PDB file of C-alpha atoms in Angstrom:
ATOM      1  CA  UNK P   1       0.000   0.000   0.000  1.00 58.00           C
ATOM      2  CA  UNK P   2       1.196   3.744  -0.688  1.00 70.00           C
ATOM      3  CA  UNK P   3       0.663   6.877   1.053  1.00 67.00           C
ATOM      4  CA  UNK P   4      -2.556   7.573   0.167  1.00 69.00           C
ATOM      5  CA  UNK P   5      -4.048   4.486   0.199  1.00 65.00           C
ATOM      6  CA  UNK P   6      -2.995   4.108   3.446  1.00 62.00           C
ATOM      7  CA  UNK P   7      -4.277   7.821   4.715  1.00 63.00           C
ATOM      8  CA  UNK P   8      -7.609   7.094   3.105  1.00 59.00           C
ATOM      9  CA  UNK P   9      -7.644   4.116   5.162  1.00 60.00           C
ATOM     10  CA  UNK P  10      -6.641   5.951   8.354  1.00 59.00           C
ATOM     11  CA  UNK P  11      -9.693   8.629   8.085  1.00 54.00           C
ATOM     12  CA  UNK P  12     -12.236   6.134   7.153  1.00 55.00           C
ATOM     13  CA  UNK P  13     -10.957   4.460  10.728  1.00 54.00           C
ATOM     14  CA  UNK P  14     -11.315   7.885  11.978  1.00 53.00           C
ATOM     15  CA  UNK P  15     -14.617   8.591  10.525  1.00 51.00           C
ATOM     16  CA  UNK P  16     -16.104   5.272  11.446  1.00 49.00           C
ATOM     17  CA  UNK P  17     -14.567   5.772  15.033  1.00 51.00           C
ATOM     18  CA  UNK P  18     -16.760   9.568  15.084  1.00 48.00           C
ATOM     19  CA  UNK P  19     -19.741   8.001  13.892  1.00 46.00           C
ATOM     20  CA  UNK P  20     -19.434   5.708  17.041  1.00 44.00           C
ATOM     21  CA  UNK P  21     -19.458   8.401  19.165  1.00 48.00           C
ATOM     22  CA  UNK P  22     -22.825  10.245  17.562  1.00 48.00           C
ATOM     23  CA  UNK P  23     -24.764   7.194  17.703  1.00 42.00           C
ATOM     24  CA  UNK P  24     -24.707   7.064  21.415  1.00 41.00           C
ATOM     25  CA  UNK P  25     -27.529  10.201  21.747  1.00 45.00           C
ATOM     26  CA  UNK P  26     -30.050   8.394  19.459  1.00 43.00           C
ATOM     27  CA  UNK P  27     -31.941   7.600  22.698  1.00 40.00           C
ATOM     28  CA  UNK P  28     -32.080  11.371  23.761  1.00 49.00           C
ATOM     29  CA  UNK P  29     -33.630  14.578  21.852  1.00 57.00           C
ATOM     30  CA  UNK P  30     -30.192  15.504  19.760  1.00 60.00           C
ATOM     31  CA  UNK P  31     -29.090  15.386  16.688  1.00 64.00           C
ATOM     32  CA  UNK P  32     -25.261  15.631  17.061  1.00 67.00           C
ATOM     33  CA  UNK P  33     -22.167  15.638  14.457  1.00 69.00           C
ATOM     34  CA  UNK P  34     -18.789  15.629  15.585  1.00 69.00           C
ATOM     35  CA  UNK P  35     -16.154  16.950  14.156  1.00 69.00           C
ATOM     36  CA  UNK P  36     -12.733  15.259  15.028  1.00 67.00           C
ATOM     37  CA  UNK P  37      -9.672  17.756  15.895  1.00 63.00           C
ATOM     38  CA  UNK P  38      -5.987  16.452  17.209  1.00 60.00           C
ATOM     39  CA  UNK P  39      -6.702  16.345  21.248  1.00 69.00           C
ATOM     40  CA  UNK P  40     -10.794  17.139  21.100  1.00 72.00           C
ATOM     41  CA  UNK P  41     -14.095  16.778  19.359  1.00 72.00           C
ATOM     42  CA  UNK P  42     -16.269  19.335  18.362  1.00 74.00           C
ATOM     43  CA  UNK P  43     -20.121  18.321  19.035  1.00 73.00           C
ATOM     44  CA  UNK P  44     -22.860  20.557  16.823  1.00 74.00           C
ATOM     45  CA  UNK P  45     -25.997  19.815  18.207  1.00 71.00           C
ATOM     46  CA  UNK P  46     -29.608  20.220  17.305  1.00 66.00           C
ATOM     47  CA  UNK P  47     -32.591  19.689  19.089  1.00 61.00           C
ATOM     48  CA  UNK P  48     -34.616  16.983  17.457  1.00 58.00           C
ATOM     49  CA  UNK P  49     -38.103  18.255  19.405  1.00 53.00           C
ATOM     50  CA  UNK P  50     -38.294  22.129  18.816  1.00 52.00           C
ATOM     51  CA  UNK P  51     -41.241  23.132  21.352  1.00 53.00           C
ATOM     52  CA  UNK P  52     -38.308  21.439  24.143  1.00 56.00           C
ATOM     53  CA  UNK P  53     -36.991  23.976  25.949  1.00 71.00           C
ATOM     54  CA  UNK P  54     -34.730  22.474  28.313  1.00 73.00           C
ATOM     55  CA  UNK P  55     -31.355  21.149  27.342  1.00 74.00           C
ATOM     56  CA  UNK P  56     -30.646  17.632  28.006  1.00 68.00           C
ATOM     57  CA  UNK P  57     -27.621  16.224  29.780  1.00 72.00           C
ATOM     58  CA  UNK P  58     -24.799  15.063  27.655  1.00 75.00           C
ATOM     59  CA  UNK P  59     -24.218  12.192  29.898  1.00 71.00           C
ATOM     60  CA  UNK P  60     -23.918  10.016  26.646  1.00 70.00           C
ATOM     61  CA  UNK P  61     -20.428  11.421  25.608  1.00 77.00           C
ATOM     62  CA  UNK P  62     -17.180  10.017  26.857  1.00 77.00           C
ATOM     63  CA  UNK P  63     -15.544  11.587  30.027  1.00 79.00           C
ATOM     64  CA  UNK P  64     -12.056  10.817  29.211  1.00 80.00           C
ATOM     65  CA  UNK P  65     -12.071  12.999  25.899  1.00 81.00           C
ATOM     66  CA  UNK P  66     -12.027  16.632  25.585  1.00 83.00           C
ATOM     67  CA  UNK P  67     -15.111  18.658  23.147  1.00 84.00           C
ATOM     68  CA  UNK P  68     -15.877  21.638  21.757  1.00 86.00           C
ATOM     69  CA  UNK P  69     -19.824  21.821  21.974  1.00 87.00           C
ATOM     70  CA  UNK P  70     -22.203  24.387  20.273  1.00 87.00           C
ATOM     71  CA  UNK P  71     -25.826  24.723  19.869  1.00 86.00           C
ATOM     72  CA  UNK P  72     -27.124  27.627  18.746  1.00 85.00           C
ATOM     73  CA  UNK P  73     -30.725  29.382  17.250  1.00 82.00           C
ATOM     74  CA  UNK P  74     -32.707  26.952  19.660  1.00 79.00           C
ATOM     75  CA  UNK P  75     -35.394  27.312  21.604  1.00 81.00           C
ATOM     76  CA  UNK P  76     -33.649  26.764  24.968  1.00 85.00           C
ATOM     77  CA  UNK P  77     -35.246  28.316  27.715  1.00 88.00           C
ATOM     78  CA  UNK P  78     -33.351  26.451  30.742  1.00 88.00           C
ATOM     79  CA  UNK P  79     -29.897  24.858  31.156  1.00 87.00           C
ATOM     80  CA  UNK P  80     -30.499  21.886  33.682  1.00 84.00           C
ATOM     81  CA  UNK P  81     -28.297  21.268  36.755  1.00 81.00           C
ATOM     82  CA  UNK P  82     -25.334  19.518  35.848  1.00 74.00           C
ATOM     83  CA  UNK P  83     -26.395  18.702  32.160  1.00 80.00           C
ATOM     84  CA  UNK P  84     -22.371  18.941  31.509  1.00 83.00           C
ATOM     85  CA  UNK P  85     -21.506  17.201  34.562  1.00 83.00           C
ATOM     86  CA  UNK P  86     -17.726  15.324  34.340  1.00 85.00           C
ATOM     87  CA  UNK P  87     -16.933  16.825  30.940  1.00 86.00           C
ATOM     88  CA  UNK P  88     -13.870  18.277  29.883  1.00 87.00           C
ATOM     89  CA  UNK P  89     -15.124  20.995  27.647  1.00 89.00           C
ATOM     90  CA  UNK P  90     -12.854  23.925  26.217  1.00 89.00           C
ATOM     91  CA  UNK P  91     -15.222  25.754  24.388  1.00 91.00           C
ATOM     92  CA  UNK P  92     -18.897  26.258  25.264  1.00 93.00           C
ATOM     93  CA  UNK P  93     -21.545  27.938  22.482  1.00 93.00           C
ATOM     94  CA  UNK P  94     -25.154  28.186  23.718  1.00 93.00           C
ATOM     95  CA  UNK P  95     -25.106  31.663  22.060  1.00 94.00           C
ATOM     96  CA  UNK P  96     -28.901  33.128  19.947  1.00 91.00           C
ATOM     97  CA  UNK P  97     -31.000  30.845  21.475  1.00 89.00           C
ATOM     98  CA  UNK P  98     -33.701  31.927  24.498  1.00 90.00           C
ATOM     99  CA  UNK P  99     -31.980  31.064  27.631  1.00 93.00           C
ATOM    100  CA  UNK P 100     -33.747  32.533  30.611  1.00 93.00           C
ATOM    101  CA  UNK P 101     -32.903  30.397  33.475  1.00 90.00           C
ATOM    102  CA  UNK P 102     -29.587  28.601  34.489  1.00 88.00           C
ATOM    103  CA  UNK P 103     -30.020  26.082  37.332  1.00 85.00           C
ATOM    104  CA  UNK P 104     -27.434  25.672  39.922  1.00 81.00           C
ATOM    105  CA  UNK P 105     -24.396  23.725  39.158  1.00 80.00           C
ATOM    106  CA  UNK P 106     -25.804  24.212  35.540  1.00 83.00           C
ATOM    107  CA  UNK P 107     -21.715  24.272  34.718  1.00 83.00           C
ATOM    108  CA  UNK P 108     -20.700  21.989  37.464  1.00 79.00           C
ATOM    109  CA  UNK P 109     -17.405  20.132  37.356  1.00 82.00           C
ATOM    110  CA  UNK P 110     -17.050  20.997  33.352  1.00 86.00           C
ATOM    111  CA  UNK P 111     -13.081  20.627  33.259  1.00 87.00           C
ATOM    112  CA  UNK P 112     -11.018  23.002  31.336  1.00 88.00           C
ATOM    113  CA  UNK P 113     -13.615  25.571  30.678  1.00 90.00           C
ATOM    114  CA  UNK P 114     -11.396  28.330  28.319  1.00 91.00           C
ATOM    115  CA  UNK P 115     -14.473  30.353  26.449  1.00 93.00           C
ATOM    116  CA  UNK P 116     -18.099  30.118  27.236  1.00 93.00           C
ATOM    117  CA  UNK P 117     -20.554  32.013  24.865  1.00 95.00           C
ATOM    118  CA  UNK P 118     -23.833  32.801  26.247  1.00 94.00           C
ATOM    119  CA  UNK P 119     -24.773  36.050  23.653  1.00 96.00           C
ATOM    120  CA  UNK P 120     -27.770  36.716  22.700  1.00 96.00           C
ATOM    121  CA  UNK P 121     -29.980  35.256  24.892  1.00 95.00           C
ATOM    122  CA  UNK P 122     -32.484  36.222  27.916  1.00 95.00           C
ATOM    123  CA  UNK P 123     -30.501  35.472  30.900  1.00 94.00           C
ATOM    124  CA  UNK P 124     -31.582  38.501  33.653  1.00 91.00           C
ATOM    125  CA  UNK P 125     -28.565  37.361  36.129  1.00 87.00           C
ATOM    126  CA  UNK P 126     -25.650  35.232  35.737  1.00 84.00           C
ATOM    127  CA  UNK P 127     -24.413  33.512  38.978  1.00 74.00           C
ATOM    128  CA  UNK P 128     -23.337  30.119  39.853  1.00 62.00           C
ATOM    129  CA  UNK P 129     -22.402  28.025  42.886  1.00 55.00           C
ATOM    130  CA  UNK P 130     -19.077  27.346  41.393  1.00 62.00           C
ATOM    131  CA  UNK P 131     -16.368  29.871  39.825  1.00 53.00           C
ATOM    132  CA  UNK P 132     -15.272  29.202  36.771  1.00 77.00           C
ATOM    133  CA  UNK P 133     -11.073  28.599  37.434  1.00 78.00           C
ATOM    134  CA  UNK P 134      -9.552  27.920  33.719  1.00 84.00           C
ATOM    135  CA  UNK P 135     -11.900  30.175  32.216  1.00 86.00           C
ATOM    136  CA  UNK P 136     -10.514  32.530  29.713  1.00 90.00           C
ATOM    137  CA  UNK P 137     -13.098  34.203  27.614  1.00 92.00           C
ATOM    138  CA  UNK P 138     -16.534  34.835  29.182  1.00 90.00           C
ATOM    139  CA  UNK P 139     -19.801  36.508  26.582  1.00 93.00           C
ATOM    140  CA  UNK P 140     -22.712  37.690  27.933  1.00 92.00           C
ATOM    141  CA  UNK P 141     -23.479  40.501  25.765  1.00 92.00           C
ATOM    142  CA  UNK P 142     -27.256  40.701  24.292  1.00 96.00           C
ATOM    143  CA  UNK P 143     -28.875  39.589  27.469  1.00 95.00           C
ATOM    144  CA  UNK P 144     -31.223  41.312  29.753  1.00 93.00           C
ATOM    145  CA  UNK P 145     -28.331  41.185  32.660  1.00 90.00           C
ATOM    146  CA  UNK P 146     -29.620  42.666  36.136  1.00 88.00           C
ATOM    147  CA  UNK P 147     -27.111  40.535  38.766  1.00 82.00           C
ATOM    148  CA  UNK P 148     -23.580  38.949  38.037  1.00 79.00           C
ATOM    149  CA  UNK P 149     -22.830  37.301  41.457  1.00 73.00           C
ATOM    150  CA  UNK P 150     -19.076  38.738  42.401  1.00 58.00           C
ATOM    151  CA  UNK P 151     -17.989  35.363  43.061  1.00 60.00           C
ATOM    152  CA  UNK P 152     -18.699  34.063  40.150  1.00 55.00           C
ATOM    153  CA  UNK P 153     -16.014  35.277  38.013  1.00 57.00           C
ATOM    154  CA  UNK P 154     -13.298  34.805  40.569  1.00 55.00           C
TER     155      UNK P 154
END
């Protein structure tokens, strides 16, 4: 075998291995499609019921990898407590969709936090019963902020 056959066989392995991973949420409401990068995956979501307006928890994906997960233009009204529970997650997008509410511990133990992306929602305060330690890049703009807990942010 030459090069190429042998890198076509390496990202069907890699494809194949991906597709694993997706199938694992056909029990929930999502629709997800990973993207494979060098040390993470990125998860695009949708929401296969659109009148739900609660996220579920992503208790189907792997804790020993590392994503990159974004859903956005959904009709999410609430982020559940601990839907990300165990997950090492580096970038967090739940930006344009119609989040009002975030439970407590909606973001706890997420590992490695660097950028969360909240824009353009309906979120009135932003607070949390855990601070956010490896965070890096924090967007809250185009909400209806009244309250950011100090602590929060430490």
């Amino acid at each position: 075998m030459n090069f190429i056959n042998y890198f076509f066989l390496f990202l069907n392995i890699l494809i194949n291995s991906l597709a694993e991973i997706c199938t694992l949420k056909e029990s929930l409401s999502l629709i997800c499609r990973c993207i494979g990068y060098l040390d993470e995956f990125q998860i695009e979501c949708e929401i296969e019921n659109s009148i739900q307006q609660e996220l579920p928890s992503f208790t189907f994906l792997d804790p020993e990898e590392s994503y990159r997960i974004i859903i956005k233009n959904k009709n999410i009204k609430t982020l559940l407590s601990s839907s990300f529970k165990n997950l090492t997650i580096s970038l967090l997008v739940l930006s344009f969709n119609n989040i009002e509410i975030i439970k407590p511990n909606a973001f706890e133990k997420i590992f490695n936090l660097k950028e969360l992306d909240l824009r353009n929602n309906k979120l009135k305060n932003f607070y949390s019963d855990e601070s956010f330690n490896s965070l890096l890049e924090l967007f809250l703009h185009n909400n209806e902020i009244e309250i950011i807990r100090v602590n929060t942010l430490k």
